[in-house]
Amino acid sequence: MDNMYTLKKILIVVLILIIIGAVVFSIVSKKKEAPVVIPDNINNEQVEDTTPPVITKDEKTFVEDYIKSNIVTIATNSAVLGGTWYVVSVNLNTETNTGEVVYEDGHIQSTATFSYTYQENPQEVTITNFVIKK
């Protein structure tokens, strides 16, 4: 009878240990959350912004790139024989917001003068006048 009583005590202790282990495992697995981020200025100190500045192109480069990227929609004449317009050269006068563009499609070449408006922030170009030279 003593053996039976001892066996029951051992089983109860093992069951208690298994239950405690399961509870601890459950708690530990739930605690795997994202770490708390403490801001640099926790003491209300000024923190220098280390974000790199947005690098913008100068007006001339920005307008030239805009013309080159959008000549297909800017040109008022159509490319021929299934060709697609591409820019050969662009000359700008940023003081008068005017320019001249030479473009072709592989079959014909065109030259046009244009006027534009330029906005610096955010950088934006609008072609206000586009006239093909004859």
CSV table of N, CA and C in Angstrom, one decimal, residues 48-56:
chain,number,residue,atom,x,y,z
A,48,GLU,N,19.2,66.7,-33.4
A,48,GLU,CA,19.5,67.1,-34.8
A,48,GLU,C,18.9,66.1,-35.8
A,49,ASP,N,18.2,66.7,-36.8
A,49,ASP,CA,17.6,65.9,-37.8
A,49,ASP,C,18.7,65.4,-38.7
A,50,THR,N,18.8,64.0,-38.8
A,50,THR,CA,19.9,63.5,-39.6
A,50,THR,C,19.3,62.9,-40.9
A,51,THR,N,18.0,63.2,-41.2
A,51,THR,CA,17.4,62.8,-42.5
A,51,THR,C,18.1,63.5,-43.6
A,52,PRO,N,18.6,62.8,-44.6
A,52,PRO,CA,19.3,63.4,-45.7
A,52,PRO,C,18.3,64.3,-46.5
A,53,PRO,N,18.8,65.5,-46.9
A,53,PRO,CA,17.9,66.4,-47.6
A,53,PRO,C,17.5,65.8,-49.0
A,54,VAL,N,16.3,66.2,-49.5
A,54,VAL,CA,15.9,65.8,-50.8
A,54,VAL,C,16.7,66.6,-51.8
A,55,ILE,N,17.4,65.9,-52.7
A,55,ILE,CA,18.2,66.5,-53.7
A,55,ILE,C,17.4,66.8,-54.9
A,56,THR,N,17.3,68.1,-55.2
A,56,THR,CA,16.5,68.5,-56.4
A,56,THR,C,17.5,68.9,-57.5
